Coordinates of C-alpha atoms and ligand atoms in Angstrom, one line a residue:
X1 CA -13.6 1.6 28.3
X2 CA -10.3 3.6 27.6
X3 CA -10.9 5.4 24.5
X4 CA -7.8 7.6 24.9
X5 CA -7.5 10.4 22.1
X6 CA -10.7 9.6 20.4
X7 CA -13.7 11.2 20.6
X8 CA -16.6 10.1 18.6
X9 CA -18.4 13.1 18.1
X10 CA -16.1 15.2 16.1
X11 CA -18.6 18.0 15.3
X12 CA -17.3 19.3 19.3
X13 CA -14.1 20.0 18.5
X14 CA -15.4 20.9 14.5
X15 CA -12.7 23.2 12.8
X16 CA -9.9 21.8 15.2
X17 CA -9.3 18.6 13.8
X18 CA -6.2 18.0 11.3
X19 CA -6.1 16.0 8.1
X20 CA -3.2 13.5 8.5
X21 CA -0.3 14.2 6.3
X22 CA 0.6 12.1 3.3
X23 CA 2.9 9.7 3.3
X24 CA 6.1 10.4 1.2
X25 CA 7.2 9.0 -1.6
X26 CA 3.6 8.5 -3.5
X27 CA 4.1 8.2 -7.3
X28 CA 1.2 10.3 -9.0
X29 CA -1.5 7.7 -10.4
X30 CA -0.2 4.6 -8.0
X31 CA 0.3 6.4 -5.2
X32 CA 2.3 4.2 -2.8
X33 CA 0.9 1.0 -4.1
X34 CA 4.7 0.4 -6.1
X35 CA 6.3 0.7 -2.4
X36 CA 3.8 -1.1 -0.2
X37 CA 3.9 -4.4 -2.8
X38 CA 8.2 -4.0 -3.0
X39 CA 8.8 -3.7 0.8
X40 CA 5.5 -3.9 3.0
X41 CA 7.3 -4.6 6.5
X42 CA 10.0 -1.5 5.5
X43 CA 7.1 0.6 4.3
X44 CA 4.8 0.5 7.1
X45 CA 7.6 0.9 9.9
X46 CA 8.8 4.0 8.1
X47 CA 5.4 5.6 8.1
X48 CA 5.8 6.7 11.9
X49 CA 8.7 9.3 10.2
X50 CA 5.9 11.0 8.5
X51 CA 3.5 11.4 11.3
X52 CA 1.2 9.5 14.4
X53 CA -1.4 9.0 11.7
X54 CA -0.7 9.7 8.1
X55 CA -2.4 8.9 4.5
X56 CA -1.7 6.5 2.0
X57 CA -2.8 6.8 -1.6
X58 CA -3.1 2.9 -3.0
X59 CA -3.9 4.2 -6.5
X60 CA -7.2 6.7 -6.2
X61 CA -8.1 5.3 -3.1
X62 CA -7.0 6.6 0.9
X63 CA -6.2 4.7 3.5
X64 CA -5.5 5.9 6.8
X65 CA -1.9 4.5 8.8
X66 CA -2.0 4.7 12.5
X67 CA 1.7 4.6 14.1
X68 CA 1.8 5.8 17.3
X69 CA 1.2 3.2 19.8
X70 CA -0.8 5.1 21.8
X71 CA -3.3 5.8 19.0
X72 CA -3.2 1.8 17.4
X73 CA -4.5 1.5 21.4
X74 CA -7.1 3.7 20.7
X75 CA -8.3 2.8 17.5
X76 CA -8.8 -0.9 18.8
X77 CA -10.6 0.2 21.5
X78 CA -13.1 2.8 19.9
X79 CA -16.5 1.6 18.6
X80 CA -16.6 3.6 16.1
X81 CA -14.4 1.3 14.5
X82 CA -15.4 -2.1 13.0
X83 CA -14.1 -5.2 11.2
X84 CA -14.6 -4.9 7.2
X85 CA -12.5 -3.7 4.5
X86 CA -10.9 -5.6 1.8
X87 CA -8.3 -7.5 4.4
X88 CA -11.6 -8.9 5.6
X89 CA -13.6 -9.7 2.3
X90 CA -11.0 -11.7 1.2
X91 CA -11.0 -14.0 4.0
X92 CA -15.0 -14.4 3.2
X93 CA -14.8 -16.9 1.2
X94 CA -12.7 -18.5 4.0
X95 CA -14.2 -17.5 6.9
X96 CA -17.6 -17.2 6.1
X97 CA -20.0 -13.9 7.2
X98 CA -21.3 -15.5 10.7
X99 CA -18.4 -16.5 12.4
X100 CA -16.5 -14.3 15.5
X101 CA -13.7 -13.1 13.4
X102 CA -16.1 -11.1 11.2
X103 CA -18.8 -10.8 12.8
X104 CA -19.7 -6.9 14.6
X105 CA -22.3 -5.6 16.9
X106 CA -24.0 -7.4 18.9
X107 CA -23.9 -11.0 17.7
X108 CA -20.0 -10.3 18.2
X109 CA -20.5 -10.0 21.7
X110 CA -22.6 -13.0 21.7
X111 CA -20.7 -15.0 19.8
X112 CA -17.1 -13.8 22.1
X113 CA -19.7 -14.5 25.4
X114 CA -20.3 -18.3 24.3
X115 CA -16.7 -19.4 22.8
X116 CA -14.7 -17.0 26.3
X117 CA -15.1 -20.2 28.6
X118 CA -13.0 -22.7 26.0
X119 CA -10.1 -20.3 26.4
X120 CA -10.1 -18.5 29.8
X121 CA -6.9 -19.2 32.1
X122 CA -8.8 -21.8 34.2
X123 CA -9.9 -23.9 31.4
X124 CA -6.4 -23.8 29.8
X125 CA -4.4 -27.0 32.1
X126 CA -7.0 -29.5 30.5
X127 CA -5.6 -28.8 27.6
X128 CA -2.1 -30.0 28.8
X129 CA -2.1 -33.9 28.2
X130 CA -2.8 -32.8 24.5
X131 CA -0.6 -30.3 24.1
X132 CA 2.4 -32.0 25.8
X133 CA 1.4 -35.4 23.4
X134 CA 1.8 -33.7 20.4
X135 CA 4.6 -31.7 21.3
X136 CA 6.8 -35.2 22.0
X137 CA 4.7 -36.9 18.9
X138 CA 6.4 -34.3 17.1
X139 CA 10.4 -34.8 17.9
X140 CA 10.0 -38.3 18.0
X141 CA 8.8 -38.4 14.7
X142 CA 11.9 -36.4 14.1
X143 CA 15.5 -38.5 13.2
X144 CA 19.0 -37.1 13.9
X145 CA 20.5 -35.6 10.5
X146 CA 17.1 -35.7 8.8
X147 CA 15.6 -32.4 7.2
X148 CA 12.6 -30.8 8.4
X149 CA 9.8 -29.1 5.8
X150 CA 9.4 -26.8 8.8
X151 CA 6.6 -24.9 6.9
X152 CA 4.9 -28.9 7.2
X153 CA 5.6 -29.3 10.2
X154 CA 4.8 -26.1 12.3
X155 CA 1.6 -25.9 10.7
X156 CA 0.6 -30.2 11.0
X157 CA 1.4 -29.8 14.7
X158 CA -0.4 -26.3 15.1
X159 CA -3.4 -27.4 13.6
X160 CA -3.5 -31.1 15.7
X161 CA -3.3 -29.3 19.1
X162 CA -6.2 -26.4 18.1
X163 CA -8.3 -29.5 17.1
X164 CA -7.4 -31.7 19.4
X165 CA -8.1 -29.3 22.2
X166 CA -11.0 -27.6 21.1
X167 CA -13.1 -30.4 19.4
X168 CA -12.1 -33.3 21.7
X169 CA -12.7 -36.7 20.6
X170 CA -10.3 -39.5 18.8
X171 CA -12.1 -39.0 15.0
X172 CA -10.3 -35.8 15.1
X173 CA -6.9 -37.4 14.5
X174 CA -7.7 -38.3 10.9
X175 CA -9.7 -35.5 10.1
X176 CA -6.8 -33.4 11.4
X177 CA -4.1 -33.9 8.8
X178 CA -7.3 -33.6 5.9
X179 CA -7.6 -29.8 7.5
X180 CA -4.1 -29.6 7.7
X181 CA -3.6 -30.1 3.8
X182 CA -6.5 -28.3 3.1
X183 CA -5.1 -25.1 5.1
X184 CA -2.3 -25.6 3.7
X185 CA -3.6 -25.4 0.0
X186 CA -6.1 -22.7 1.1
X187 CA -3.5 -20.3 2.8
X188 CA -1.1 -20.0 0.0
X189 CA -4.2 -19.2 -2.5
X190 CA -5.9 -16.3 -0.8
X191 CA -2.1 -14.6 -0.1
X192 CA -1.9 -15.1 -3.8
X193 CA -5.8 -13.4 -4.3
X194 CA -5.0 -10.6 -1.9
X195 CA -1.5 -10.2 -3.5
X196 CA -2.7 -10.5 -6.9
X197 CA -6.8 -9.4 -7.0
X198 CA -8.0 -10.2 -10.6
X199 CA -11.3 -11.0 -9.6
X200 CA -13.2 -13.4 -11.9
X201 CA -10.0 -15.1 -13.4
X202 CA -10.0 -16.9 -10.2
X203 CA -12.7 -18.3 -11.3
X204 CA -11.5 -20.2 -14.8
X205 CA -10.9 -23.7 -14.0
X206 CA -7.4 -24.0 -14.4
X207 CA -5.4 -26.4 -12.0
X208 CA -4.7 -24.1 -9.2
X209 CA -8.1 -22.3 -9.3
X210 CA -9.3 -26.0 -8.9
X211 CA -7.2 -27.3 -6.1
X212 CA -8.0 -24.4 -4.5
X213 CA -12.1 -24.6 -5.0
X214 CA -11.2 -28.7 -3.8
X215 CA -9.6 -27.4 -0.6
X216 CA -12.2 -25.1 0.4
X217 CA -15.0 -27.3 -0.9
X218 CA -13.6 -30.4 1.9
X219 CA -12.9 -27.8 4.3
X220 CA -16.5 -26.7 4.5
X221 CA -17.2 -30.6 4.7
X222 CA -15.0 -31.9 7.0
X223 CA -16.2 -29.0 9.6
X224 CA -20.3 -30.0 8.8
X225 CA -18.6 -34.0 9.1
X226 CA -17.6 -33.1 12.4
X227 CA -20.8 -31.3 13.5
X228 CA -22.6 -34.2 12.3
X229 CA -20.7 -37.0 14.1
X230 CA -21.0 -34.6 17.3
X231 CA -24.8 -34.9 17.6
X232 CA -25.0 -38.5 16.5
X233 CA -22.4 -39.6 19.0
X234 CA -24.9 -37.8 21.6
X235 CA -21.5 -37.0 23.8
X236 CA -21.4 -33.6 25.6
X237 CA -17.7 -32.9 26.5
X238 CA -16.7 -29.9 27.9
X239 CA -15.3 -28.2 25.0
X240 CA -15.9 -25.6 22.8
X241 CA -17.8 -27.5 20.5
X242 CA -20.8 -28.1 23.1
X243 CA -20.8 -24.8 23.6
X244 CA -21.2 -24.0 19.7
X245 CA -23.7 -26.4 19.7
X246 CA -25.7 -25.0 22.7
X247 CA -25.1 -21.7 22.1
X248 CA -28.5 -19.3 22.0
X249 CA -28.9 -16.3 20.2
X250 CA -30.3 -12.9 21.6
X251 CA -33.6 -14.2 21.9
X252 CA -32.4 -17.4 23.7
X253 CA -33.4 -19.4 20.2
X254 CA -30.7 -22.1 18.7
X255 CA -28.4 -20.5 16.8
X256 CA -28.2 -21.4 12.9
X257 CA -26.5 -24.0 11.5
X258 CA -24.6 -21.2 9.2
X259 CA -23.5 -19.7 12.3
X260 CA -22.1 -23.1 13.9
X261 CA -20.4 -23.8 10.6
X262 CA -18.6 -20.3 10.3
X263 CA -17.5 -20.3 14.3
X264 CA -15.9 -23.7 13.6
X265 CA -14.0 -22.4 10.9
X266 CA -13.5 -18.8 12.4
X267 CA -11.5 -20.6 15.1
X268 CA -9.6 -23.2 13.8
X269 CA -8.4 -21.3 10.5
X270 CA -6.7 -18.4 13.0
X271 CA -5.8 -20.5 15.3
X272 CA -3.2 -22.9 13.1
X273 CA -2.2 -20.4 11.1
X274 CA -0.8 -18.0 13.7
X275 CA 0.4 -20.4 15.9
X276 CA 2.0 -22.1 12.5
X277 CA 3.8 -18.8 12.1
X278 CA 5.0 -18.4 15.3
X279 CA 6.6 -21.6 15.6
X280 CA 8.5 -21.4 12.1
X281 CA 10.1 -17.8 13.3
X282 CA 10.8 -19.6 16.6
X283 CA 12.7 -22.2 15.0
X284 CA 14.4 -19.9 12.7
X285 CA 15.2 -17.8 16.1
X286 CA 16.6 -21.4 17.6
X287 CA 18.7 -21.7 14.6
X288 CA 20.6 -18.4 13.9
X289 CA 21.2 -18.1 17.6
X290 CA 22.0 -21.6 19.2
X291 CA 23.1 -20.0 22.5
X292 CA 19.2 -18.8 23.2
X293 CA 18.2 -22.6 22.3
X294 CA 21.1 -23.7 24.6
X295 CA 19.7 -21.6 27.5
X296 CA 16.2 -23.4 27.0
X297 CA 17.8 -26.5 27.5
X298 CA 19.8 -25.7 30.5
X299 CA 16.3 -24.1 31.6
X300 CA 14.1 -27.5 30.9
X301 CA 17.1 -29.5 32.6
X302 CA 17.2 -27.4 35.9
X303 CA 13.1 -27.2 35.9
X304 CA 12.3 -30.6 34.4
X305 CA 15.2 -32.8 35.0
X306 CA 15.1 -35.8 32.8
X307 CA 11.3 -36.9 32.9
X308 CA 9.0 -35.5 29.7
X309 CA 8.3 -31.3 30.1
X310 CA 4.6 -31.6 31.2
X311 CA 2.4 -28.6 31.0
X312 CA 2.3 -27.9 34.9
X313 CA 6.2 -26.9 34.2
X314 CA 5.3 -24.2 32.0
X315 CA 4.5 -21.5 34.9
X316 CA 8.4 -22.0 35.3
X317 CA 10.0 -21.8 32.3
X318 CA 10.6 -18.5 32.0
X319 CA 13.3 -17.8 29.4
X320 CA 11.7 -20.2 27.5
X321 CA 8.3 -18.2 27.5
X322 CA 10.4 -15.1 27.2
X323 CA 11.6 -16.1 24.2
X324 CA 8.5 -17.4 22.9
X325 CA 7.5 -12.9 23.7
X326 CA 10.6 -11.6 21.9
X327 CA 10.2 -14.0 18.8
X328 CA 6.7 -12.3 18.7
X329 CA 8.0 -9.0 19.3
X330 CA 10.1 -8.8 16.3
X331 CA 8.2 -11.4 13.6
X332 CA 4.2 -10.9 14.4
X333 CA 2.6 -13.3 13.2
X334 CA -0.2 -10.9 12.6
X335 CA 1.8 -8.1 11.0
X336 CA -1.3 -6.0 9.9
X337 CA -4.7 -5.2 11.0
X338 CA -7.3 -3.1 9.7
X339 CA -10.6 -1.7 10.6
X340 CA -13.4 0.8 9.3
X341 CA -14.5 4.0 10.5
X342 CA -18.6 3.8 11.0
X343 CA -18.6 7.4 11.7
X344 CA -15.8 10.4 11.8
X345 CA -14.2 10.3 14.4
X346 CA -11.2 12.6 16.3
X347 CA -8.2 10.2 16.5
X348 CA -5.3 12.2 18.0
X349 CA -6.6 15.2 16.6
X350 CA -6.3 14.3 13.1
X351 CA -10.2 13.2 10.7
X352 CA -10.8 10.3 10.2
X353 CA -14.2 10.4 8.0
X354 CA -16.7 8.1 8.0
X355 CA -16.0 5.0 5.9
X356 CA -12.6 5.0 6.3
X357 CA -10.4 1.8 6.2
X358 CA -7.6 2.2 8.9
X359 CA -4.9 0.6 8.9
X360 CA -2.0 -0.7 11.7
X361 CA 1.3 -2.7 12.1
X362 CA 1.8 -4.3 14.9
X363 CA 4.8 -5.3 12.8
X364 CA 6.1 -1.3 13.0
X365 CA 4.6 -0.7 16.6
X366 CA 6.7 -3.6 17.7
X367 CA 10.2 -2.3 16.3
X368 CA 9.9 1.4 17.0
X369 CA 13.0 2.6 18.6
X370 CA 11.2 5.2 20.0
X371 CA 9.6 2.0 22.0
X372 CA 11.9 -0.4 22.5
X373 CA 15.7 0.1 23.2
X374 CA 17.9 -1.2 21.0
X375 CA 14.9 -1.9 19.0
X376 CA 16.3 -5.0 16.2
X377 CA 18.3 -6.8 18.3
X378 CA 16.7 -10.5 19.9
X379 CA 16.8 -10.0 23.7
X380 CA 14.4 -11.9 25.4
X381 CA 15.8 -10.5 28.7
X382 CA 14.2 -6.9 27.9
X383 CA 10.9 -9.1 29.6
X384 CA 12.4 -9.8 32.6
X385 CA 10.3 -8.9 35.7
X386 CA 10.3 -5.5 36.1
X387 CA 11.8 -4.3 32.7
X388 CA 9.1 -5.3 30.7
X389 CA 7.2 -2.3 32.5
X390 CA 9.7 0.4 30.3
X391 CA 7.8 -0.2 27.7
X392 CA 4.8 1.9 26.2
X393 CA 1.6 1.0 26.2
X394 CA -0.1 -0.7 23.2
X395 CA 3.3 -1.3 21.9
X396 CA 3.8 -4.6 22.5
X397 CA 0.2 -6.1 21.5
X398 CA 0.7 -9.4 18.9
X399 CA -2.5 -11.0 20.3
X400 CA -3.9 -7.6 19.2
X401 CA -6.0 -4.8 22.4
X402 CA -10.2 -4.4 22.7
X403 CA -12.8 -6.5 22.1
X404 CA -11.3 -8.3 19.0
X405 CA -8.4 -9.1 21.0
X406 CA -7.5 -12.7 20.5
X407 CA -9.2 -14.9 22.7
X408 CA -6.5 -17.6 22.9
X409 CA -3.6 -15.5 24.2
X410 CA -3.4 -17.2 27.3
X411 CA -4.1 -21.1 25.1
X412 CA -1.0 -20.2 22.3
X413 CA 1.8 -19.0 25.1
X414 CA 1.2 -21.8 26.7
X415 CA 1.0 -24.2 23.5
X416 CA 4.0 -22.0 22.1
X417 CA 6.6 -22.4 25.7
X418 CA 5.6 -26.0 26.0
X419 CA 6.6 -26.5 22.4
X420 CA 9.6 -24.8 22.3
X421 CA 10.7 -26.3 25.3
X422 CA 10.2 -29.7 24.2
X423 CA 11.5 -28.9 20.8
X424 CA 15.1 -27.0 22.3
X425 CA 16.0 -29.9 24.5
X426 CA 15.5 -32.0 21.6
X427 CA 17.3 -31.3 19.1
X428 CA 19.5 -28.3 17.5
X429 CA 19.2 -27.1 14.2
X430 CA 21.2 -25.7 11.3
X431 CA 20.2 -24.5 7.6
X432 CA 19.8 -27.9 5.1
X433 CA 20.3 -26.6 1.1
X434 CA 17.7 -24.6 -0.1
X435 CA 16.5 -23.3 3.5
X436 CA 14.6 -20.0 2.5
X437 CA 15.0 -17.4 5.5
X438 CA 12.9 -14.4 4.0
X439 CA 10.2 -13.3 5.7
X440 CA 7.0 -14.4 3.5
X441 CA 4.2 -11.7 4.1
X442 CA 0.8 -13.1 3.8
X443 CA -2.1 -12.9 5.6
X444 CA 0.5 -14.0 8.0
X445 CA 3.9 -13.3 8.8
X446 CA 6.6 -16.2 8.6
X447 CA 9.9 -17.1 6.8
X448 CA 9.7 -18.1 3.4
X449 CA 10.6 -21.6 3.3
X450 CA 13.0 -22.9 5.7
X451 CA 14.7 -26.4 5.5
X452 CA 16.2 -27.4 8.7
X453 CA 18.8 -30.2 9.6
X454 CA 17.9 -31.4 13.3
X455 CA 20.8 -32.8 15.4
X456 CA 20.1 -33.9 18.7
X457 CA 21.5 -32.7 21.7
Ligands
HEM1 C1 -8.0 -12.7 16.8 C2 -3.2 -13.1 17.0 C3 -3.7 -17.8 18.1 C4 -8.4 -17.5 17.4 C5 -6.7 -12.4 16.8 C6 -6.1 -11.1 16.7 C7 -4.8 -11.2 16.7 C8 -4.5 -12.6 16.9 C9 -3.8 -10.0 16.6 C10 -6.9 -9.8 16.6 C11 -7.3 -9.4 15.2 C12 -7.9 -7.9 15.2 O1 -7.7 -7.1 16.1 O2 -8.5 -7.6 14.2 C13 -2.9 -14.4 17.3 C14 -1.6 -14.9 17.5 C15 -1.7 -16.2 17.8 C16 -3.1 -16.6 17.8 C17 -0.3 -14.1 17.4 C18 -0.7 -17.3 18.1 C19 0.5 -17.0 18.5 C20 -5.0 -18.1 18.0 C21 -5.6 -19.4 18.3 C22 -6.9 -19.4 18.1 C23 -7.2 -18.0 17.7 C24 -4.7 -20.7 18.7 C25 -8.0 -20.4 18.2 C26 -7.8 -21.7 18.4 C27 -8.7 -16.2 17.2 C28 -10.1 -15.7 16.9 C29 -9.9 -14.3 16.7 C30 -8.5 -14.0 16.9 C31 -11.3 -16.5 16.9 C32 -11.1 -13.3 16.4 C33 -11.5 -12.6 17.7 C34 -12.6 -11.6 17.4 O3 -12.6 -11.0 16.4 O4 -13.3 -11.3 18.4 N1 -5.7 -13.3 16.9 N2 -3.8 -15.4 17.5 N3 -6.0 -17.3 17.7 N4 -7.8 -15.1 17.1 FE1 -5.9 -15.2 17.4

């Protein structure tokens, strides 16, 4: 394992190590709460001004900011550094305690060793047919002049291809637009709780609290509705939901039907909300800058021709895909990630004590202009074969590094090309009235609202 700049026994170099400076701009009492709540995204990339690591005061508690690519590398590499912190309890109520996203240890390694198969390269073609379906369900669906709820839309068709794909079977359809709304309702609730913690007022049953206890409440029984129908259908397919369902824990006994529930949910609540994000910044990239979305089109016609884009094309469309990498680059759809020291550890020379919460952006990493030339602009050419190599390590990572990386990398860039290839020869867009193109920073990173008019080509 490359655990560059960390050593995990800090009492070697004792005396040597540094405290990371402080931020500027704290306010005495808040801190840098004020600026971090006005201007996250602005705060966190100017944070690299002020050092590789540095601390942040979010009224009288520390957080640690790593900046330096090299050192976000690190820190997601290092065992000494685990999944908790508030980031993570919030998403509890969501995600559960036994599922792979916030799981540690050991039963995270078991739990990455059984779901791996569903999303390794080789498994990723069977996916295609689905993929490539709802991708053309999706623009046909779509009339010239009309205007597109893109938020709706990106997040319907992100949600149908996760399902689809990973818990085959035709009861899905339905059962795909109840998560869908219920995601939907869920999402926009826990930015608001994170945003806005107070606690047990969540609680009082007013009508938000209870649309939100409604969504989470069908949620949880849509997922143990599928499980159910699973076993009673007695069908085996090859997909990820056999493998939940067979999967043994370290003492080759079944595991718990806690632990099925929370991996079902662990995957597909990710899974549509990233790949929701991604495709609302994509479109928003295909809007402001119609020449890129022109390129994909000549691209899909020179590949393609005129029959229907079919996942085996994807290997080929390379702008597209490039694209699809520079959308990411600039608008993460995971802007920040955090983590928790277990012990004190040496990061770049700088203490980090024990029970620490840490703190990256890939958000920052990604736009450093001591990275990346040029460092605002939208060029999807800076990935061309041999150029993308200029760039430092770790600092282009929106699928995240380690052994939390995202296991469905390979699964969204292919879900992501095929959809913006299909998408781009469709149709172009421009903004309809009320179109909303500030970022919204959630859990997730996306713009705000954005209303689209699509014309076809
Ligand atoms: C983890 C990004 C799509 C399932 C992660 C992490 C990132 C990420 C950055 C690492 C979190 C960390 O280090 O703490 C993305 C992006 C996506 C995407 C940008 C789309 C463009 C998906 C999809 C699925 C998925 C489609 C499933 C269907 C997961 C799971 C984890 C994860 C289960 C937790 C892994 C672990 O903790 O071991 N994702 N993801 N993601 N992602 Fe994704």
């Amino acid at each position: 394992m490359n655990v560059e700049s960390v050593n995990s026994r800090p009492t070697t170099v004792a005396g040597t190590l540094r405290e990371p400076p402080v931020a500027g701009g704290g306010l005495p009492l808040l801190g840098h709460g004020p600026q971090l709540v006005r201007d996250p995204l602005g705060f966190m990339a100017r944070l690299r001004d002020d050092g590789d690591v540095v601390r942040i005061r979010l009224g009288p508690k520390t957080v640690y900011a790593v900046t330096a690519p090299h050192l976000t590398g690190a820190l997601a590499l290092s065992p000494d550094y685990i999944i908790a912190g508030p980031l993570w309890e919030s998403l509890e109520s969501l995600l559960g305690k036994e599922g792979v996203a916030t799981a540690n240890g050991p039963m995270h390694r078991r739990q990455r060793r059984t779901i791996q198969p569903a999303f390794r390269l080789d498994a990723i073609p069977a996916y295609g047919p689905v993929m490539a379906e709802e991708a053309y369900a999706l623009v046909e669906r779509w009339r010239s002049g009309q205007v597109l709820d893109v938020t709706t839309e990106s997040f319907r068709v992100a949600v149908r291809i996760s399902a689809r794909c990973l818990m085959r079977g035709s009861y899905m359809d339905d059962r795909a637009d109840r998560i869908c709304a219920d995601l939907a309702t869920l999402f926009s609730g826990m930015y608001q709780r994170m945003v806005v913690p107070l606690g047990p007022l969540y609680r009082i049953p007013v009508p938000s609290n209870r649309e939100f206890n409604r969504a989470l409440a069908d949620l949880h029984l849509l997922v143990d509705e599928i499980v159910a129908d699973r076993r009673a259908s007695g069908q085996k397919p090859d997909d990820l939901l056999t493998a939940l369902l067979d999967a043994t824990d370290e003492n080759g006994e079944p595991i718990g039907e806690q632990e099925i529930h929370d991996q079902v949910i662990a995957i597909l609540t990710p899974g549509s909300e990233t790949v929701g994000s991604v495709l609302m910044s994509l479109l928003l990239v295909l809007t402001e800058h119609p020449e890129l979305a022109d390129k994909i089109g000549d691209e899909v016609k020179r590949v393609v021709g005129d029959r229907p884009v079919a996942f085996e094309d994807v290997r080929e469309l390379t702008y597209t895909a490039n694209v699809v990498v520079e959308t990411m680059r600039l608008y993460p759809a995971v802007w920040i990630l955090t983590r928790r020291s277990v012990a004190e550890t040496d990061l770049g020379g700088y203490r980090i004590p024990a029970g620490a919460d840490v703190i990256y952006s890939p958000y920052a990493v990604q736009r450093d202009r001591r990275s990346f030339d040029r460092h605002e602009e939208f060029d999807p050419d800076r990935w061309l074969p041999g150029r993308g190599g200029q760039v430092p390590k770790h600092a282009m990572a929106p699928f995240g590094v380690g052994n939390r990386k995202c296991p469905s990398d390979h699964f969204s860039m292919a879900e992501l090309t095929l959809l913006t290839a299909v998408i781009a020869a469709a149709y172009r867009f421009e903004h309809a009235p009320g179109s909303d193109t500030r970022p919204r920073i959630g859990i997730t990173l996306r713009p705000r609202g954005l209303k689209l008019r699509a014309l076809p080509r």
